[in-house]
């Protein structure tokens, strides 16, 4: 059996991390596949559309990321199980990103950094964490872990998902019909939704206008958006318009409609936009290859795979 590593710019790193764990593993790196019928497993990140259907013996696809939109967009994706990457290494990094950015805006750090540049010593009103209502869009692996981290900070928590959840300390909303109620009590919106046909473009002007306008009573200067899900969930022109209209106070964006974010994007220079290069959670080759080898071993032993993607739901 051979393992194909395909699509990722980090293919060589994944291969050497996997070889350290299983020295005699037959690893091929796209496009040097060797005989296509040898390939049983694929570790993939954004493979070229149609590429995976060339391997008639493929048994399992493992996504390098937690998100699988990079695979689901392939109309000819082979009908073998797809396992996505779920690991404490990745989840812990996401929790750190979300806590950092919630605190960043709650403590008005972008304004303080600007004041520092101007050598200005001035207090700004800041809410206490317990006064702020954080709304988690997506209550999956990432959303639930973020809830735990934010609970420790003392924030009020609410969450929205496709199916109803019961999570201690989190007011849970589900489905399209409860989206407005969820948004109307949210001061800081944190998005960890997957990109699917249902969620594409969900972060638009209409949605941002529905965020709570009552944050001012809690010393919030206005609603905040944090998007660590996928860039195509957001309409960037709408985010800029909402910021300029005062409908949003600030935004932290880790993902973008086009990545890398083009140098011409006005988001780069907006004083209250915090930009990171899609690294809210970026796992190590060692952690990813450990996970991948575990899934392959489970598959070979006939054990159930973990974190299987539902191709109908698309995540
Ligand atoms: P999960 O599949 O565990 O969770 C997804 C959540 O989104 C679930 O709660 C699900 O609802 C909800 N959801 C999906 N579709 C809808 C919908 N139409 N309406 C309402 N809720 C919906 O995924 P993870 O938490 O592991 O990861 C989430 C995403 O985070 C990934 O898909 C990826 O895009 C992104 N990500 C980004 C990273 C970065 O570095 N920026 C790193 C890692 C992940 P339900 O529970 O009912 O199924
Ligand atoms: C992921 C990502 O989906 O890094 O894991 O974006």
CSV table of C-alpha atoms and ligand atoms in Angstrom, one decimal:
chain,number,residue,atom,x,y,z
A,1,UNK,CA,0.0,0.0,0.0
A,2,UNK,CA,1.2,3.5,-0.6
A,3,UNK,CA,0.2,6.9,0.9
A,4,UNK,CA,-0.1,9.9,-1.4
A,5,UNK,CA,0.4,13.3,0.0
A,6,UNK,CA,-1.3,15.8,-2.3
A,7,UNK,CA,-2.1,19.5,-2.5
A,8,UNK,CA,-0.3,20.8,0.5
A,9,UNK,CA,2.7,23.1,0.3
A,10,UNK,CA,4.0,21.3,3.4
A,11,UNK,CA,4.0,17.8,1.7
A,12,UNK,CA,7.7,17.2,2.3
A,13,UNK,CA,7.3,18.1,6.0
A,14,UNK,CA,4.4,15.8,6.4
A,15,UNK,CA,6.3,13.0,4.6
A,16,UNK,CA,9.4,13.3,6.8
A,17,UNK,CA,7.3,13.5,10.0
A,18,UNK,CA,5.4,10.3,9.0
A,19,UNK,CA,8.7,8.5,8.0
A,20,UNK,CA,10.0,9.3,11.5
A,21,UNK,CA,7.1,7.4,13.0
A,22,UNK,CA,6.9,4.6,10.4
A,23,UNK,CA,10.3,4.4,8.6
A,24,UNK,CA,9.3,1.8,5.9
A,25,UNK,CA,6.0,3.6,4.9
A,26,UNK,CA,5.8,3.9,1.1
A,27,UNK,CA,5.0,7.6,0.7
A,28,UNK,CA,4.5,9.3,-2.7
A,29,UNK,CA,4.2,13.1,-3.0
A,30,UNK,CA,2.0,14.5,-5.8
A,31,UNK,CA,2.6,14.7,-8.7
A,32,UNK,CA,5.2,11.9,-8.4
A,33,UNK,CA,2.6,9.2,-7.7
A,34,UNK,CA,4.3,6.2,-9.3
A,35,UNK,CA,1.8,3.5,-10.5
A,36,UNK,CA,-1.7,5.0,-9.6
A,37,UNK,CA,-3.0,1.6,-8.6
A,38,UNK,CA,-0.6,1.4,-5.6
A,39,UNK,CA,-2.2,4.3,-3.8
A,40,UNK,CA,-4.5,3.3,-0.9
A,41,UNK,CA,-4.5,6.4,1.3
A,42,UNK,CA,-4.4,10.1,0.6
A,43,UNK,CA,-3.4,13.0,2.9
A,44,UNK,CA,-4.9,16.0,1.2
A,45,UNK,CA,-5.2,19.8,1.4
A,46,UNK,CA,-6.8,21.4,-1.6
A,47,UNK,CA,-5.9,18.8,-4.1
A,48,UNK,CA,-6.5,19.7,-7.8
A,49,UNK,CA,-10.1,19.1,-8.8
A,50,UNK,CA,-10.4,15.7,-10.3
A,51,UNK,CA,-7.0,14.5,-9.1
A,52,UNK,CA,-8.1,12.0,-6.5
A,53,UNK,CA,-10.4,10.1,-8.9
A,54,UNK,CA,-7.3,8.9,-10.8
A,55,UNK,CA,-6.5,6.4,-8.0
A,56,UNK,CA,-8.6,3.3,-8.5
A,57,UNK,CA,-7.5,1.6,-5.3
A,58,UNK,CA,-8.0,4.6,-3.0
A,59,UNK,CA,-9.6,3.5,0.3
A,60,UNK,CA,-9.5,6.6,2.5
A,61,UNK,CA,-8.9,10.3,2.2
A,62,UNK,CA,-7.6,12.2,5.3
A,63,UNK,CA,-8.0,16.0,5.3
A,64,UNK,CA,-5.0,17.9,6.6
A,65,UNK,CA,-7.5,20.4,8.0
A,66,UNK,CA,-10.6,20.3,10.2
A,67,UNK,CA,-12.4,22.0,7.3
A,68,UNK,CA,-13.2,19.9,4.3
A,69,UNK,CA,-14.6,22.5,1.8
A,70,UNK,CA,-11.3,22.1,-0.1
A,71,UNK,CA,-12.3,18.5,-0.8
A,72,UNK,CA,-16.1,18.8,-1.1
A,73,UNK,CA,-15.7,21.3,-4.0
A,74,UNK,CA,-14.4,18.4,-6.1
A,75,UNK,CA,-17.5,17.1,-8.0
A,76,UNK,CA,-15.5,13.9,-8.9
A,77,UNK,CA,-14.3,13.2,-5.3
A,78,UNK,CA,-14.1,9.4,-5.0
A,79,UNK,CA,-16.9,7.9,-2.8
A,80,UNK,CA,-14.4,6.6,-0.2
A,81,UNK,CA,-14.6,7.8,3.5
A,82,UNK,CA,-13.2,11.2,4.2
A,83,UNK,CA,-11.8,11.7,7.7
A,84,UNK,CA,-11.1,15.3,8.9
A,85,UNK,CA,-8.3,16.4,11.2
A,86,UNK,CA,-9.4,16.8,14.8
A,87,UNK,CA,-6.7,17.0,17.4
A,88,UNK,CA,-6.1,18.7,20.8
A,89,UNK,CA,-3.1,20.4,19.2
A,90,UNK,CA,-5.4,22.1,16.6
A,91,UNK,CA,-8.2,22.8,19.0
A,92,UNK,CA,-6.0,24.3,21.7
A,93,UNK,CA,-4.6,26.8,19.1
A,94,UNK,CA,-8.0,27.8,18.0
A,95,UNK,CA,-9.1,28.4,21.6
A,96,UNK,CA,-6.0,30.6,22.1
A,97,UNK,CA,-6.8,32.6,18.9
A,98,UNK,CA,-10.4,33.2,20.0
A,99,UNK,CA,-9.6,34.2,23.6
A,100,UNK,CA,-6.9,36.5,22.3
A,101,UNK,CA,-9.2,38.3,19.9
A,102,UNK,CA,-12.1,38.5,22.3
A,103,UNK,CA,-9.8,40.1,24.8
A,104,UNK,CA,-8.2,42.3,22.2
A,105,UNK,CA,-11.5,44.0,21.4
A,106,UNK,CA,-13.0,43.9,24.9
A,107,UNK,CA,-9.8,45.7,26.2
A,108,UNK,CA,-9.8,48.0,23.1
A,109,UNK,CA,-6.2,47.0,22.3
A,110,UNK,CA,-6.2,48.2,18.7
A,111,UNK,CA,-7.0,51.7,20.0
A,112,UNK,CA,-4.4,51.5,22.8
A,113,UNK,CA,-1.7,50.3,20.2
A,114,UNK,CA,-2.6,53.4,18.1
A,115,UNK,CA,-2.4,55.6,21.3
A,116,UNK,CA,1.0,54.1,22.0
A,117,UNK,CA,2.2,55.1,18.5
A,118,UNK,CA,0.9,58.6,19.2
A,119,UNK,CA,2.5,58.6,22.7
A,120,UNK,CA,-1.0,59.3,24.1
A,121,UNK,CA,-1.9,58.4,27.7
A,122,UNK,CA,-5.7,58.1,27.8
A,123,UNK,CA,-8.1,55.7,29.5
A,124,UNK,CA,-10.9,54.3,27.3
A,125,UNK,CA,-14.1,52.8,28.8
A,126,UNK,CA,-13.9,49.0,28.8
A,127,UNK,CA,-16.5,46.4,29.6
A,128,UNK,CA,-15.8,43.7,32.2
A,129,UNK,CA,-15.7,40.2,30.6
A,130,UNK,CA,-18.9,39.3,32.5
A,131,UNK,CA,-20.8,42.2,30.9
A,132,UNK,CA,-20.1,41.0,27.4
A,133,UNK,CA,-22.2,38.5,25.5
A,134,UNK,CA,-20.1,36.3,23.1
A,135,UNK,CA,-22.1,34.5,20.4
A,136,UNK,CA,-20.4,31.4,19.0
A,137,UNK,CA,-21.6,30.6,15.5
A,138,UNK,CA,-20.8,26.9,15.2
A,139,UNK,CA,-20.9,24.7,18.3
A,140,UNK,CA,-18.7,21.8,17.0
A,141,UNK,CA,-15.3,20.8,18.2
A,142,UNK,CA,-13.9,24.4,17.9
A,143,UNK,CA,-17.0,26.2,19.2
A,144,UNK,CA,-17.5,24.0,22.2
A,145,UNK,CA,-13.8,24.3,23.2
A,146,UNK,CA,-13.9,28.1,22.7
A,147,UNK,CA,-16.9,28.2,25.0
A,148,UNK,CA,-14.9,26.5,27.8
A,149,UNK,CA,-12.0,29.0,27.3
A,150,UNK,CA,-14.3,32.0,27.3
A,151,UNK,CA,-16.2,30.7,30.3
A,152,UNK,CA,-13.0,30.8,32.2
A,153,UNK,CA,-12.6,34.5,31.2
A,154,UNK,CA,-16.1,35.1,32.6
A,155,UNK,CA,-17.9,36.1,29.4
A,156,UNK,CA,-21.7,35.5,29.0
A,157,UNK,CA,-22.0,32.8,26.3
A,158,UNK,CA,-24.6,31.9,23.6
A,159,UNK,CA,-24.1,29.6,20.6
A,160,UNK,CA,-25.8,28.7,17.4
A,161,UNK,CA,-25.6,25.5,15.4
A,162,UNK,CA,-27.6,23.5,12.9
A,163,UNK,CA,-29.0,21.0,15.4
A,164,UNK,CA,-30.0,21.8,19.0
A,165,UNK,CA,-27.3,21.5,21.7
A,166,UNK,CA,-27.3,21.5,25.4
A,167,UNK,CA,-24.1,22.9,26.9
A,168,UNK,CA,-23.8,24.0,30.4
A,169,UNK,CA,-23.2,27.7,30.7
A,170,UNK,CA,-24.1,28.4,27.0
A,171,UNK,CA,-27.5,29.6,25.8
A,172,UNK,CA,-28.0,27.4,22.8
A,173,UNK,CA,-29.9,28.3,19.6
A,174,UNK,CA,-30.4,26.1,16.5
A,175,UNK,CA,-31.4,26.5,12.9
A,176,UNK,CA,-32.3,29.4,10.6
A,177,UNK,CA,-35.4,30.2,12.6
A,178,UNK,CA,-33.5,31.1,15.7
A,179,UNK,CA,-30.6,33.0,14.1
A,180,UNK,CA,-32.1,36.5,14.6
A,181,UNK,CA,-32.7,35.8,18.3
A,182,UNK,CA,-29.1,34.5,18.7
A,183,UNK,CA,-27.7,37.6,16.9
A,184,UNK,CA,-29.8,40.1,18.8
A,185,UNK,CA,-28.2,39.2,22.1
A,186,UNK,CA,-24.6,39.0,20.8
A,187,UNK,CA,-22.0,41.7,21.4
A,188,UNK,CA,-19.0,39.7,20.0
A,189,UNK,CA,-19.7,37.2,17.2
A,190,UNK,CA,-17.2,34.4,16.9
A,191,UNK,CA,-17.6,32.3,13.7
A,192,UNK,CA,-16.2,28.8,13.4
A,193,UNK,CA,-18.7,27.5,10.9
A,194,UNK,CA,-17.6,25.2,8.1
A,195,UNK,CA,-18.1,26.4,4.6
A,196,UNK,CA,-21.0,24.6,2.9
A,197,UNK,CA,-23.7,25.7,0.4
A,198,UNK,CA,-25.8,26.7,3.4
A,199,UNK,CA,-23.2,28.9,5.1
A,200,UNK,CA,-21.6,30.6,2.1
A,201,UNK,CA,-21.9,34.4,2.5
A,202,UNK,CA,-23.7,34.2,5.8
A,203,UNK,CA,-21.6,37.0,7.3
A,204,UNK,CA,-23.2,39.8,5.4
A,205,UNK,CA,-24.6,43.3,6.0
A,206,UNK,CA,-28.0,42.0,7.0
A,207,UNK,CA,-26.5,39.7,9.6
A,208,UNK,CA,-24.2,42.3,11.0
A,209,UNK,CA,-27.2,44.8,11.4
A,210,UNK,CA,-28.9,42.2,13.6
A,211,UNK,CA,-26.1,42.1,16.2
A,212,UNK,CA,-27.0,43.7,19.5
A,213,UNK,CA,-27.1,47.4,19.5
A,214,UNK,CA,-27.3,47.5,23.3
A,215,UNK,CA,-23.7,46.7,24.0
A,216,UNK,CA,-23.1,50.4,24.8
A,217,UNK,CA,-24.9,49.9,28.1
A,218,UNK,CA,-22.2,47.5,28.9
A,219,UNK,CA,-19.4,49.9,27.7
A,220,UNK,CA,-18.9,48.0,24.4
A,221,UNK,CA,-18.3,50.6,21.7
A,222,UNK,CA,-20.2,48.4,19.2
A,223,UNK,CA,-20.5,44.9,18.0
A,224,UNK,CA,-17.4,42.9,17.1
A,225,UNK,CA,-16.9,40.2,14.5
A,226,UNK,CA,-14.3,37.4,14.8
A,227,UNK,CA,-14.1,35.0,11.8
A,228,UNK,CA,-11.9,32.0,12.0
A,229,UNK,CA,-14.1,29.7,9.9
A,230,UNK,CA,-13.6,30.2,6.2
A,231,UNK,CA,-13.3,33.4,4.1
A,232,UNK,CA,-16.2,32.6,1.8
A,233,UNK,CA,-18.5,32.8,4.8
A,234,UNK,CA,-18.0,36.5,4.8
A,235,UNK,CA,-18.7,39.4,2.3
A,236,UNK,CA,-15.7,41.6,2.8
A,237,UNK,CA,-17.3,44.7,1.2
A,238,UNK,CA,-20.2,44.4,3.7
A,239,UNK,CA,-17.8,44.1,6.6
A,240,UNK,CA,-16.1,47.3,5.5
A,241,UNK,CA,-19.4,49.1,5.0
A,242,UNK,CA,-20.6,47.9,8.4
A,243,UNK,CA,-17.4,49.2,10.1
A,244,UNK,CA,-17.7,52.6,8.3
A,245,UNK,CA,-21.4,52.9,9.2
A,246,UNK,CA,-20.6,52.1,12.9
A,247,UNK,CA,-22.7,48.9,12.7
A,248,UNK,CA,-19.5,47.1,13.7
A,249,UNK,CA,-16.9,48.5,16.1
A,250,UNK,CA,-14.1,46.1,15.1
A,251,UNK,CA,-13.2,42.8,13.4
A,252,UNK,CA,-10.6,40.1,13.6
A,253,UNK,CA,-10.3,38.1,10.4
A,254,UNK,CA,-8.2,35.1,10.0
A,255,UNK,CA,-9.7,33.9,6.7
A,256,UNK,CA,-10.6,35.8,3.5
A,257,UNK,CA,-12.5,35.5,0.3
A,258,UNK,CA,-9.2,35.4,-1.5
A,259,UNK,CA,-6.1,34.1,0.2
A,260,UNK,CA,-3.5,35.5,0.5
A,261,UNK,CA,-5.5,38.7,1.1
A,262,UNK,CA,-4.6,40.9,-1.9
A,263,UNK,CA,-2.3,43.9,-1.0
A,264,UNK,CA,-5.0,46.2,-2.5
A,265,UNK,CA,-7.7,45.1,0.1
A,266,UNK,CA,-8.8,48.1,2.2
A,267,UNK,CA,-9.1,45.6,5.1
A,268,UNK,CA,-5.3,45.8,5.5
A,269,UNK,CA,-5.3,49.5,6.6
A,270,UNK,CA,-8.5,49.6,8.5
A,271,UNK,CA,-7.6,50.8,12.0
A,272,UNK,CA,-9.9,48.4,13.8
A,273,UNK,CA,-9.4,45.3,11.7
A,274,UNK,CA,-7.0,42.7,13.0
A,275,UNK,CA,-5.7,40.4,10.2
A,276,UNK,CA,-3.9,37.1,10.6
A,277,UNK,CA,-2.8,34.9,7.7
A,278,UNK,CA,-5.2,31.9,8.1
A,279,UNK,CA,-3.3,30.6,11.1
A,280,UNK,CA,-5.9,30.8,13.9
A,281,UNK,CA,-5.1,27.1,14.3
A,282,UNK,CA,-2.1,25.7,12.3
A,283,UNK,CA,-1.1,22.3,13.5
A,284,UNK,CA,2.4,20.8,13.3
A,285,UNK,CA,3.4,18.1,10.8
A,286,UNK,CA,4.2,15.8,13.8
A,287,UNK,CA,0.7,16.1,15.2
A,288,UNK,CA,-1.0,15.7,11.8
A,289,UNK,CA,1.1,12.7,10.7
A,290,UNK,CA,0.5,11.1,14.1
A,291,UNK,CA,-3.3,11.5,13.6
A,292,UNK,CA,-3.1,10.3,10.0
A,293,UNK,CA,-1.1,7.2,10.9
A,294,UNK,CA,-3.6,6.4,13.6
A,295,UNK,CA,-6.5,6.6,11.2
A,296,UNK,CA,-4.7,4.4,8.7
A,297,UNK,CA,-3.9,1.8,11.4
A,298,UNK,CA,-7.6,1.8,12.5
A,299,UNK,CA,-8.7,1.4,8.9
A,300,UNK,CA,-6.3,-1.5,8.4
A,301,UNK,CA,-7.4,-3.1,11.6
A,302,UNK,CA,-11.1,-2.8,10.6
A,303,UNK,CA,-11.8,-0.4,13.5
A,304,UNK,CA,-14.2,2.5,13.1
A,305,UNK,CA,-12.6,5.6,11.7
A,306,UNK,CA,-12.8,8.8,13.7
A,307,UNK,CA,-14.2,12.2,12.6
A,308,UNK,CA,-15.8,11.0,9.4
A,309,UNK,CA,-17.2,13.7,7.1
A,310,UNK,CA,-20.9,13.5,6.1
A,311,UNK,CA,-20.7,14.2,2.3
A,312,UNK,CA,-24.4,15.2,2.3
A,313,UNK,CA,-24.0,17.8,5.1
A,314,UNK,CA,-20.6,18.8,3.6
A,315,UNK,CA,-18.8,19.0,6.9
B,1,LIG,P1,-17.4,20.8,13.4
B,1,LIG,O1,-17.9,20.0,12.3
B,1,LIG,O2,-17.1,20.1,14.7
B,1,LIG,O3,-18.5,21.9,13.8
B,1,LIG,C1,-19.2,22.7,12.9
B,1,LIG,C2,-20.3,23.4,13.6
B,1,LIG,O4,-21.0,24.3,12.7
B,1,LIG,C3,-21.4,22.5,14.2
B,1,LIG,O5,-21.8,22.9,15.4
B,1,LIG,C4,-22.5,22.5,13.1
B,1,LIG,O6,-23.8,22.3,13.6
B,1,LIG,C5,-22.4,24.0,12.7
B,1,LIG,N1,-23.0,24.2,11.4
B,1,LIG,C6,-22.7,23.7,10.2
B,1,LIG,N2,-23.6,24.1,9.3
B,1,LIG,C7,-24.4,24.9,9.9
B,1,LIG,C8,-25.6,25.6,9.5
B,1,LIG,N3,-26.0,25.6,8.2
B,1,LIG,N4,-26.2,26.4,10.4
B,1,LIG,C9,-25.9,26.4,11.7
B,1,LIG,N5,-24.8,25.7,12.2
B,1,LIG,C10,-24.1,25.0,11.3
B,1,LIG,O7,-16.2,21.6,12.9
B,1,LIG,P2,-15.0,22.2,13.8
B,1,LIG,O8,-15.5,22.9,14.9
B,1,LIG,O9,-13.9,21.2,14.0
B,1,LIG,O10,-14.4,23.2,12.7
B,1,LIG,C11,-15.2,24.3,12.2
B,1,LIG,C12,-14.5,25.0,11.1
B,1,LIG,O11,-13.4,25.8,11.5
B,1,LIG,C13,-13.9,24.1,10.0
B,1,LIG,O12,-14.8,23.6,9.1
B,1,LIG,C14,-12.9,25.1,9.3
B,1,LIG,O13,-13.5,25.8,8.3
B,1,LIG,C15,-12.6,26.1,10.4
B,1,LIG,N6,-11.2,26.0,10.9
B,1,LIG,C16,-10.4,27.1,10.7
B,1,LIG,C17,-9.1,27.0,11.1
B,1,LIG,C18,-8.2,28.2,10.9
B,1,LIG,O14,-7.0,28.1,11.1
B,1,LIG,N7,-8.8,29.4,10.6
B,1,LIG,C19,-8.5,25.9,11.8
B,1,LIG,C20,-9.5,24.8,12.0
B,1,LIG,C21,-10.8,24.9,11.6
B,1,LIG,P3,-24.2,20.8,14.2
B,1,LIG,O15,-23.4,20.7,15.5
B,1,LIG,O16,-25.6,20.9,14.5
B,1,LIG,O17,-23.8,19.8,13.2
B,2,LIG,C1,-8.4,23.8,9.0
B,2,LIG,C2,-7.7,25.0,8.7
B,2,LIG,O1,-9.5,23.6,8.5
B,2,LIG,O2,-6.5,25.1,9.1
B,2,LIG,O3,-7.9,23.0,9.8
B,2,LIG,O4,-8.2,26.0,8.1
